[in-house]
Amino acid sequence: MTTDHGDEPRDGAAEPDEPALDVAETLRLIREQQDRARDATGPDARLLFLAWGVAWLVGYLCLWASAVHGGAGTGSMVGAQPEPWAFWVFFSLIAAAVAFTIVHTVTRTVGTRGVSARQGALYGWSWTLGFVSYGFVLGGLARAGASDEVMALASNAFACVVVGLLYLGGGVAFCEQRLYVVGVWILLVAGVATIAGLPLTYLVMGALGGGGFLVMVVVEHVLKVRRRRLARGTPPARVAGEGAADA
């Protein structure tokens, strides 16, 4: 007489399927969710780089072309000043870039709470405070009797210092190394442009400053697409396992 044990499967009975723990797949899903959350609640660096790249490239090249045209009429390029219309174009583009940066940063973090929300709000309003202070400094220099050439160099250099330092702060606040690198680049370009003197200052700022922003748009987009593809792709561990089973 035989006795059936409950823990022994009968002939023909299928064993229950137990879900296999796929560590690689779990990590991939976690990483994908983290990327989505960061994209939804953090500023899009591509848009910020594009706004400032267009503003600097078009604005500074207008200043340079206007200054060169005016200098050619007087026979001297050194210290040549741009035409009033070029300043209107330049400051309108800069104001638009500042406004876009503030609105984009604040709106992208409006749905978040806690530390991230405070970081986004404080960073966005830092742009306003920085450029308000910038205006007062320029007003003080003009009142002190600074020459037109000094005012032109100072206005460009101080604006770049404000933008460069804010990008450094944004890189630290949002853990974005590329923002920090751009901040360093802006500060270096500002130094070179100031030493170059007028009207070459505007050409340096347009080509190296605005061009650098536009290059970063491409770099940021390529890295973003690559990160998404890696997050959605098949984990290396699974690929290796399937290859060994087929062999």
PDB file of C-alpha atoms in Angstrom:
ATOM      1  CA  MET A   1       0.000   0.000   0.000  1.00  0.00           C
ATOM      2  CA  THR A   2       1.395   3.270  -1.067  1.00  0.00           C
ATOM      3  CA  THR A   3       0.716   6.678   0.319  1.00  0.00           C
ATOM      4  CA  ASP A   4       0.682   9.849  -1.810  1.00  0.00           C
ATOM      5  CA  HIS A   5       2.622  12.661  -0.213  1.00  0.00           C
ATOM      6  CA  GLY A   6       1.144  16.106  -0.632  1.00  0.00           C
ATOM      7  CA  ASP A   7       4.496  17.630  -1.436  1.00  0.00           C
ATOM      8  CA  GLU A   8       5.187  15.318  -4.387  1.00  0.00           C
ATOM      9  CA  PRO A   9       3.682  16.275  -7.757  1.00  0.00           C
ATOM     10  CA  ARG A  10       1.483  13.625  -9.385  1.00  0.00           C
ATOM     11  CA  ASP A  11       2.234  12.303 -12.843  1.00  0.00           C
ATOM     12  CA  GLY A  12       0.981  14.635 -15.520  1.00  0.00           C
ATOM     13  CA  ALA A  13       0.332  17.516 -13.091  1.00  0.00           C
ATOM     14  CA  ALA A  14       1.946  20.800 -14.167  1.00  0.00           C
ATOM     15  CA  GLU A  15       4.022  22.631 -11.648  1.00  0.00           C
ATOM     16  CA  PRO A  16       2.786  26.139 -10.848  1.00  0.00           C
ATOM     17  CA  ASP A  17       4.589  28.884 -12.724  1.00  0.00           C
ATOM     18  CA  GLU A  18       6.602  31.081 -10.424  1.00  0.00           C
ATOM     19  CA  PRO A  19       7.637  34.518 -11.655  1.00  0.00           C
ATOM     20  CA  ALA A  20      11.357  34.717 -12.126  1.00  0.00           C
ATOM     21  CA  LEU A  21      13.063  37.628 -10.447  1.00  0.00           C
ATOM     22  CA  ASP A  22      14.774  39.619 -13.191  1.00  0.00           C
ATOM     23  CA  VAL A  23      17.043  42.073 -11.420  1.00  0.00           C
ATOM     24  CA  ALA A  24      18.249  43.692 -14.631  1.00  0.00           C
ATOM     25  CA  GLU A  25      14.696  44.317 -15.839  1.00  0.00           C
ATOM     26  CA  THR A  26      13.701  45.771 -12.462  1.00  0.00           C
ATOM     27  CA  LEU A  27      16.653  48.144 -12.495  1.00  0.00           C
ATOM     28  CA  ARG A  28      15.816  49.164 -16.060  1.00  0.00           C
ATOM     29  CA  LEU A  29      12.242  50.026 -15.115  1.00  0.00           C
ATOM     30  CA  ILE A  30      13.409  52.030 -12.113  1.00  0.00           C
ATOM     31  CA  ARG A  31      15.882  53.947 -14.243  1.00  0.00           C
ATOM     32  CA  GLU A  32      13.234  54.633 -16.888  1.00  0.00           C
ATOM     33  CA  GLN A  33      10.807  55.971 -14.282  1.00  0.00           C
ATOM     34  CA  GLN A  34      13.510  58.182 -12.819  1.00  0.00           C
ATOM     35  CA  ASP A  35      14.313  59.598 -16.259  1.00  0.00           C
ATOM     36  CA  ARG A  36      10.641  60.324 -16.908  1.00  0.00           C
ATOM     37  CA  ALA A  37      10.252  62.059 -13.556  1.00  0.00           C
ATOM     38  CA  ARG A  38      13.353  64.175 -14.147  1.00  0.00           C
ATOM     39  CA  ASP A  39      12.199  65.141 -17.645  1.00  0.00           C
ATOM     40  CA  ALA A  40       8.747  66.095 -16.368  1.00  0.00           C
ATOM     41  CA  THR A  41       9.811  68.153 -13.353  1.00  0.00           C
ATOM     42  CA  GLY A  42      13.176  69.595 -14.351  1.00  0.00           C
ATOM     43  CA  PRO A  43      13.986  72.327 -16.886  1.00  0.00           C
ATOM     44  CA  ASP A  44      14.687  71.110 -20.404  1.00  0.00           C
ATOM     45  CA  ALA A  45      18.281  72.134 -21.021  1.00  0.00           C
ATOM     46  CA  ARG A  46      17.788  71.913 -24.790  1.00  0.00           C
ATOM     47  CA  LEU A  47      15.179  74.679 -24.730  1.00  0.00           C
ATOM     48  CA  LEU A  48      17.278  76.882 -22.454  1.00  0.00           C
ATOM     49  CA  PHE A  49      20.359  76.439 -24.639  1.00  0.00           C
ATOM     50  CA  LEU A  50      18.323  77.148 -27.769  1.00  0.00           C
ATOM     51  CA  ALA A  51      16.792  80.347 -26.353  1.00  0.00           C
ATOM     52  CA  TRP A  52      20.141  81.768 -25.311  1.00  0.00           C
ATOM     53  CA  GLY A  53      21.948  80.500 -28.402  1.00  0.00           C
ATOM     54  CA  VAL A  54      19.564  82.323 -30.747  1.00  0.00           C
ATOM     55  CA  ALA A  55      19.544  85.457 -28.590  1.00  0.00           C
ATOM     56  CA  TRP A  56      23.324  85.685 -28.419  1.00  0.00           C
ATOM     57  CA  LEU A  57      24.086  84.645 -31.978  1.00  0.00           C
ATOM     58  CA  VAL A  58      21.592  86.990 -33.652  1.00  0.00           C
ATOM     59  CA  GLY A  59      21.883  89.820 -31.129  1.00  0.00           C
ATOM     60  CA  TYR A  60      25.667  90.017 -30.968  1.00  0.00           C
ATOM     61  CA  LEU A  61      26.117  89.610 -34.714  1.00  0.00           C
ATOM     62  CA  CYS A  62      23.729  92.520 -35.237  1.00  0.00           C
ATOM     63  CA  LEU A  63      25.833  94.631 -32.864  1.00  0.00           C
ATOM     64  CA  TRP A  64      29.046  93.626 -34.605  1.00  0.00           C
ATOM     65  CA  ALA A  65      27.725  94.217 -38.131  1.00  0.00           C
ATOM     66  CA  SER A  66      26.326  97.599 -37.121  1.00  0.00           C
ATOM     67  CA  ALA A  67      29.578  98.647 -35.440  1.00  0.00           C
ATOM     68  CA  VAL A  68      31.700  97.548 -38.393  1.00  0.00           C
ATOM     69  CA  HIS A  69      29.426  99.418 -40.801  1.00  0.00           C
ATOM     70  CA  GLY A  70      29.603 102.562 -38.649  1.00  0.00           C
ATOM     71  CA  GLY A  71      33.370 102.253 -38.216  1.00  0.00           C
ATOM     72  CA  ALA A  72      33.880 101.857 -41.945  1.00  0.00           C
ATOM     73  CA  GLY A  73      32.145 105.183 -42.472  1.00  0.00           C
ATOM     74  CA  THR A  74      34.529 106.963 -40.094  1.00  0.00           C
ATOM     75  CA  GLY A  75      37.661 105.139 -41.231  1.00  0.00           C
ATOM     76  CA  SER A  76      38.389 103.600 -37.813  1.00  0.00           C
ATOM     77  CA  MET A  77      37.145 100.258 -36.486  1.00  0.00           C
ATOM     78  CA  VAL A  78      38.676 100.548 -33.014  1.00  0.00           C
ATOM     79  CA  GLY A  79      36.044 101.404 -30.415  1.00  0.00           C
ATOM     80  CA  ALA A  80      33.313 101.687 -33.041  1.00  0.00           C
ATOM     81  CA  GLN A  81      29.819 101.762 -31.538  1.00  0.00           C
ATOM     82  CA  PRO A  82      26.789  99.920 -32.956  1.00  0.00           C
ATOM     83  CA  GLU A  83      23.738 101.696 -34.297  1.00  0.00           C
ATOM     84  CA  PRO A  84      20.735 102.239 -31.955  1.00  0.00           C
ATOM     85  CA  TRP A  85      18.589  99.721 -33.869  1.00  0.00           C
ATOM     86  CA  ALA A  86      21.140  96.980 -33.159  1.00  0.00           C
ATOM     87  CA  PHE A  87      20.904  97.620 -29.419  1.00  0.00           C
ATOM     88  CA  TRP A  88      17.108  97.410 -29.614  1.00  0.00           C
ATOM     89  CA  VAL A  89      17.342  94.034 -31.348  1.00  0.00           C
ATOM     90  CA  PHE A  90      19.953  92.759 -28.908  1.00  0.00           C
ATOM     91  CA  PHE A  91      18.195  93.787 -25.693  1.00  0.00           C
ATOM     92  CA  SER A  92      14.836  92.564 -26.981  1.00  0.00           C
ATOM     93  CA  LEU A  93      16.319  89.118 -27.643  1.00  0.00           C
ATOM     94  CA  ILE A  94      18.060  89.030 -24.253  1.00  0.00           C
ATOM     95  CA  ALA A  95      14.861  90.078 -22.470  1.00  0.00           C
ATOM     96  CA  ALA A  96      12.963  87.344 -24.297  1.00  0.00           C
ATOM     97  CA  ALA A  97      15.578  84.741 -23.306  1.00  0.00           C
ATOM     98  CA  VAL A  98      15.473  85.844 -19.652  1.00  0.00           C
ATOM     99  CA  ALA A  99      11.673  85.759 -19.596  1.00  0.00           C
ATOM    100  CA  PHE A 100      11.599  82.328 -21.217  1.00  0.00           C
ATOM    101  CA  THR A 101      14.140  80.977 -18.733  1.00  0.00           C
ATOM    102  CA  ILE A 102      12.116  82.209 -15.753  1.00  0.00           C
ATOM    103  CA  VAL A 103       8.757  81.002 -17.062  1.00  0.00           C
ATOM    104  CA  HIS A 104      10.087  77.633 -18.220  1.00  0.00           C
ATOM    105  CA  THR A 105      11.929  76.911 -14.978  1.00  0.00           C
ATOM    106  CA  VAL A 106       9.051  77.931 -12.725  1.00  0.00           C
ATOM    107  CA  THR A 107       6.342  76.147 -14.727  1.00  0.00           C
ATOM    108  CA  ARG A 108       8.313  72.910 -15.007  1.00  0.00           C
ATOM    109  CA  THR A 109       8.634  72.739 -11.221  1.00  0.00           C
ATOM    110  CA  VAL A 110       5.189  74.096 -10.279  1.00  0.00           C
ATOM    111  CA  GLY A 111       3.723  70.619  -9.794  1.00  0.00           C
ATOM    112  CA  THR A 112       6.489  69.431  -7.500  1.00  0.00           C
ATOM    113  CA  ARG A 113       6.829  69.844  -3.782  1.00  0.00           C
ATOM    114  CA  GLY A 114       9.607  69.905  -1.276  1.00  0.00           C
ATOM    115  CA  VAL A 115      13.251  70.511  -2.097  1.00  0.00           C
ATOM    116  CA  SER A 116      12.880  70.224  -5.898  1.00  0.00           C
ATOM    117  CA  ALA A 117      10.134  72.829  -6.020  1.00  0.00           C
ATOM    118  CA  ARG A 118      12.100  75.262  -3.888  1.00  0.00           C
ATOM    119  CA  GLN A 119      15.200  74.739  -5.998  1.00  0.00           C
ATOM    120  CA  GLY A 120      13.332  75.456  -9.222  1.00  0.00           C
ATOM    121  CA  ALA A 121      11.564  78.529  -7.869  1.00  0.00           C
ATOM    122  CA  LEU A 122      14.676  80.013  -6.298  1.00  0.00           C
ATOM    123  CA  TYR A 123      16.726  79.345  -9.411  1.00  0.00           C
ATOM    124  CA  GLY A 124      14.125  80.918 -11.673  1.00  0.00           C
ATOM    125  CA  TRP A 125      13.843  84.090  -9.605  1.00  0.00           C
ATOM    126  CA  SER A 126      17.629  84.314  -9.340  1.00  0.00           C
ATOM    127  CA  TRP A 127      17.644  85.344 -12.989  1.00  0.00           C
ATOM    128  CA  THR A 128      15.364  88.274 -12.244  1.00  0.00           C
ATOM    129  CA  LEU A 129      17.404  89.399  -9.249  1.00  0.00           C
ATOM    130  CA  GLY A 130      20.661  89.040 -11.152  1.00  0.00           C
ATOM    131  CA  PHE A 131      19.583  91.233 -14.040  1.00  0.00           C
ATOM    132  CA  VAL A 132      17.864  93.800 -11.835  1.00  0.00           C
ATOM    133  CA  SER A 133      21.177  94.222 -10.011  1.00  0.00           C
ATOM    134  CA  TYR A 134      22.926  94.314 -13.376  1.00  0.00           C
ATOM    135  CA  GLY A 135      20.787  97.273 -14.430  1.00  0.00           C
ATOM    136  CA  PHE A 136      21.588  99.203 -11.256  1.00  0.00           C
ATOM    137  CA  VAL A 137      25.336  98.604 -11.696  1.00  0.00           C
ATOM    138  CA  LEU A 138      25.274  99.929 -15.254  1.00  0.00           C
ATOM    139  CA  GLY A 139      23.263 102.921 -14.126  1.00  0.00           C
ATOM    140  CA  GLY A 140      25.864 103.663 -11.471  1.00  0.00           C
ATOM    141  CA  LEU A 141      28.711 103.472 -13.991  1.00  0.00           C
ATOM    142  CA  ALA A 142      26.916 105.810 -16.392  1.00  0.00           C
ATOM    143  CA  ARG A 143      26.240 108.282 -13.599  1.00  0.00           C
ATOM    144  CA  ALA A 144      29.914 108.182 -12.635  1.00  0.00           C
ATOM    145  CA  GLY A 145      30.837 109.361 -16.137  1.00  0.00           C
ATOM    146  CA  ALA A 146      32.032 106.113 -17.754  1.00  0.00           C
ATOM    147  CA  SER A 147      32.831 106.474 -21.447  1.00  0.00           C
ATOM    148  CA  ASP A 148      30.758 104.792 -24.157  1.00  0.00           C
ATOM    149  CA  GLU A 149      33.448 102.179 -24.765  1.00  0.00           C
ATOM    150  CA  VAL A 150      33.722 101.347 -21.051  1.00  0.00           C
ATOM    151  CA  MET A 151      29.944 101.093 -20.769  1.00  0.00           C
ATOM    152  CA  ALA A 152      29.783  98.780 -23.779  1.00  0.00           C
ATOM    153  CA  LEU A 153      32.483  96.460 -22.449  1.00  0.00           C
ATOM    154  CA  ALA A 154      31.126  96.540 -18.893  1.00  0.00           C
ATOM    155  CA  SER A 155      27.520  95.861 -19.936  1.00  0.00           C
ATOM    156  CA  ASN A 156      28.593  92.822 -21.937  1.00  0.00           C
ATOM    157  CA  ALA A 157      31.020  91.481 -19.328  1.00  0.00           C
ATOM    158  CA  PHE A 158      28.652  91.894 -16.358  1.00  0.00           C
ATOM    159  CA  ALA A 159      25.768  90.272 -18.246  1.00  0.00           C
ATOM    160  CA  CYS A 160      27.977  87.281 -19.053  1.00  0.00           C
ATOM    161  CA  VAL A 161      29.131  87.031 -15.453  1.00  0.00           C
ATOM    162  CA  VAL A 162      25.494  86.953 -14.292  1.00  0.00           C
ATOM    163  CA  VAL A 163      24.512  84.321 -16.859  1.00  0.00           C
ATOM    164  CA  GLY A 164      27.647  82.237 -16.328  1.00  0.00           C
ATOM    165  CA  LEU A 165      27.285  82.153 -12.559  1.00  0.00           C
ATOM    166  CA  LEU A 166      23.582  81.312 -12.815  1.00  0.00           C
ATOM    167  CA  TYR A 167      24.405  78.393 -15.098  1.00  0.00           C
ATOM    168  CA  LEU A 168      26.984  77.234 -12.572  1.00  0.00           C
ATOM    169  CA  GLY A 169      24.325  77.425  -9.868  1.00  0.00           C
ATOM    170  CA  GLY A 170      21.820  75.596 -12.065  1.00  0.00           C
ATOM    171  CA  GLY A 171      24.305  72.808 -12.682  1.00  0.00           C
ATOM    172  CA  VAL A 172      24.779  72.361  -8.942  1.00  0.00           C
ATOM    173  CA  ALA A 173      21.076  72.703  -8.035  1.00  0.00           C
ATOM    174  CA  PHE A 174      19.810  70.250 -10.655  1.00  0.00           C
ATOM    175  CA  CYS A 175      22.878  67.953 -10.710  1.00  0.00           C
ATOM    176  CA  GLU A 176      23.395  68.763 -14.393  1.00  0.00           C
ATOM    177  CA  GLN A 177      27.059  68.637 -15.228  1.00  0.00           C
ATOM    178  CA  ARG A 178      26.507  70.081 -18.702  1.00  0.00           C
ATOM    179  CA  LEU A 179      24.894  73.220 -17.297  1.00  0.00           C
ATOM    180  CA  TYR A 180      27.973  73.705 -15.142  1.00  0.00           C
ATOM    181  CA  VAL A 181      30.272  73.238 -18.148  1.00  0.00           C
ATOM    182  CA  VAL A 182      28.307  75.843 -20.116  1.00  0.00           C
ATOM    183  CA  GLY A 183      28.628  78.260 -17.205  1.00  0.00           C
ATOM    184  CA  VAL A 184      32.402  77.849 -17.225  1.00  0.00           C
ATOM    185  CA  TRP A 185      32.441  78.345 -21.008  1.00  0.00           C
ATOM    186  CA  ILE A 186      30.427  81.563 -20.780  1.00  0.00           C
ATOM    187  CA  LEU A 187      32.779  83.041 -18.188  1.00  0.00           C
ATOM    188  CA  LEU A 188      35.826  82.183 -20.324  1.00  0.00           C
ATOM    189  CA  VAL A 189      34.253  83.615 -23.484  1.00  0.00           C
ATOM    190  CA  ALA A 190      33.343  86.808 -21.612  1.00  0.00           C
ATOM    191  CA  GLY A 191      36.956  87.248 -20.541  1.00  0.00           C
ATOM    192  CA  VAL A 192      38.291  86.729 -24.075  1.00  0.00           C
ATOM    193  CA  ALA A 193      35.671  89.042 -25.575  1.00  0.00           C
ATOM    194  CA  THR A 194      36.461  91.840 -23.115  1.00  0.00           C
ATOM    195  CA  ILE A 195      40.182  91.629 -23.854  1.00  0.00           C
ATOM    196  CA  ALA A 196      39.494  91.637 -27.620  1.00  0.00           C
ATOM    197  CA  GLY A 197      37.911  95.100 -27.349  1.00  0.00           C
ATOM    198  CA  LEU A 198      35.302  96.750 -29.529  1.00  0.00           C
ATOM    199  CA  PRO A 199      33.947  95.836 -32.002  1.00  0.00           C
ATOM    200  CA  LEU A 200      35.521  92.346 -31.909  1.00  0.00           C
ATOM    201  CA  THR A 201      33.834  91.816 -28.538  1.00  0.00           C
ATOM    202  CA  TYR A 202      30.512  91.345 -30.291  1.00  0.00           C
ATOM    203  CA  LEU A 203      31.895  88.931 -32.876  1.00  0.00           C
ATOM    204  CA  VAL A 204      33.533  86.774 -30.196  1.00  0.00           C
ATOM    205  CA  MET A 205      30.354  86.698 -28.129  1.00  0.00           C
ATOM    206  CA  GLY A 206      28.173  85.829 -31.110  1.00  0.00           C
ATOM    207  CA  ALA A 207      30.422  83.145 -32.578  1.00  0.00           C
ATOM    208  CA  LEU A 208      31.785  81.494 -29.421  1.00  0.00           C
ATOM    209  CA  GLY A 209      28.998  82.343 -26.983  1.00  0.00           C
ATOM    210  CA  GLY A 210      25.907  81.876 -29.130  1.00  0.00           C
ATOM    211  CA  GLY A 211      27.546  79.136 -31.173  1.00  0.00           C
ATOM    212  CA  GLY A 212      28.508  77.288 -27.994  1.00  0.00           C
ATOM    213  CA  PHE A 213      24.879  77.323 -26.817  1.00  0.00           C
ATOM    214  CA  LEU A 214      23.658  75.912 -30.124  1.00  0.00           C
ATOM    215  CA  VAL A 215      26.284  73.176 -30.060  1.00  0.00           C
ATOM    216  CA  MET A 216      25.035  72.210 -26.597  1.00  0.00           C
ATOM    217  CA  VAL A 217      21.491  71.912 -27.982  1.00  0.00           C
ATOM    218  CA  VAL A 218      22.709  69.153 -30.310  1.00  0.00           C
ATOM    219  CA  VAL A 219      24.813  67.492 -27.613  1.00  0.00           C
ATOM    220  CA  GLU A 220      21.961  67.523 -25.102  1.00  0.00           C
ATOM    221  CA  HIS A 221      19.502  66.107 -27.634  1.00  0.00           C
ATOM    222  CA  VAL A 222      21.833  63.278 -28.668  1.00  0.00           C
ATOM    223  CA  LEU A 223      22.479  62.321 -25.051  1.00  0.00           C
ATOM    224  CA  LYS A 224      18.773  62.458 -24.231  1.00  0.00           C
ATOM    225  CA  VAL A 225      17.826  60.212 -27.148  1.00  0.00           C
ATOM    226  CA  ARG A 226      20.605  57.758 -26.286  1.00  0.00           C
ATOM    227  CA  ARG A 227      19.514  57.616 -22.655  1.00  0.00           C
ATOM    228  CA  ARG A 228      15.925  56.884 -23.650  1.00  0.00           C
ATOM    229  CA  ARG A 229      16.975  54.119 -26.025  1.00  0.00           C
ATOM    230  CA  LEU A 230      19.122  52.485 -23.364  1.00  0.00           C
ATOM    231  CA  ALA A 231      16.276  52.693 -20.860  1.00  0.00           C
ATOM    232  CA  ARG A 232      13.823  51.064 -23.268  1.00  0.00           C
ATOM    233  CA  GLY A 233      16.221  48.502 -24.709  1.00  0.00           C
ATOM    234  CA  THR A 234      16.735  44.865 -23.699  1.00  0.00           C
ATOM    235  CA  PRO A 235      19.004  44.533 -20.666  1.00  0.00           C
ATOM    236  CA  PRO A 236      22.467  43.079 -21.410  1.00  0.00           C
ATOM    237  CA  ALA A 237      21.916  40.238 -18.902  1.00  0.00           C
ATOM    238  CA  ARG A 238      18.803  39.058 -20.725  1.00  0.00           C
ATOM    239  CA  VAL A 239      20.503  39.235 -24.113  1.00  0.00           C
ATOM    240  CA  ALA A 240      23.391  37.117 -22.830  1.00  0.00           C
ATOM    241  CA  GLY A 241      21.013  34.584 -21.257  1.00  0.00           C
ATOM    242  CA  GLU A 242      18.960  34.182 -24.417  1.00  0.00           C
ATOM    243  CA  GLY A 243      22.096  33.743 -26.502  1.00  0.00           C
ATOM    244  CA  ALA A 244      23.375  30.988 -24.214  1.00  0.00           C
ATOM    245  CA  ALA A 245      20.007  29.174 -24.319  1.00  0.00           C
ATOM    246  CA  ASP A 246      19.925  29.268 -28.121  1.00  0.00           C
ATOM    247  CA  ALA A 247      23.460  27.860 -28.277  1.00  0.00           C
TER     248      ALA A 247
END
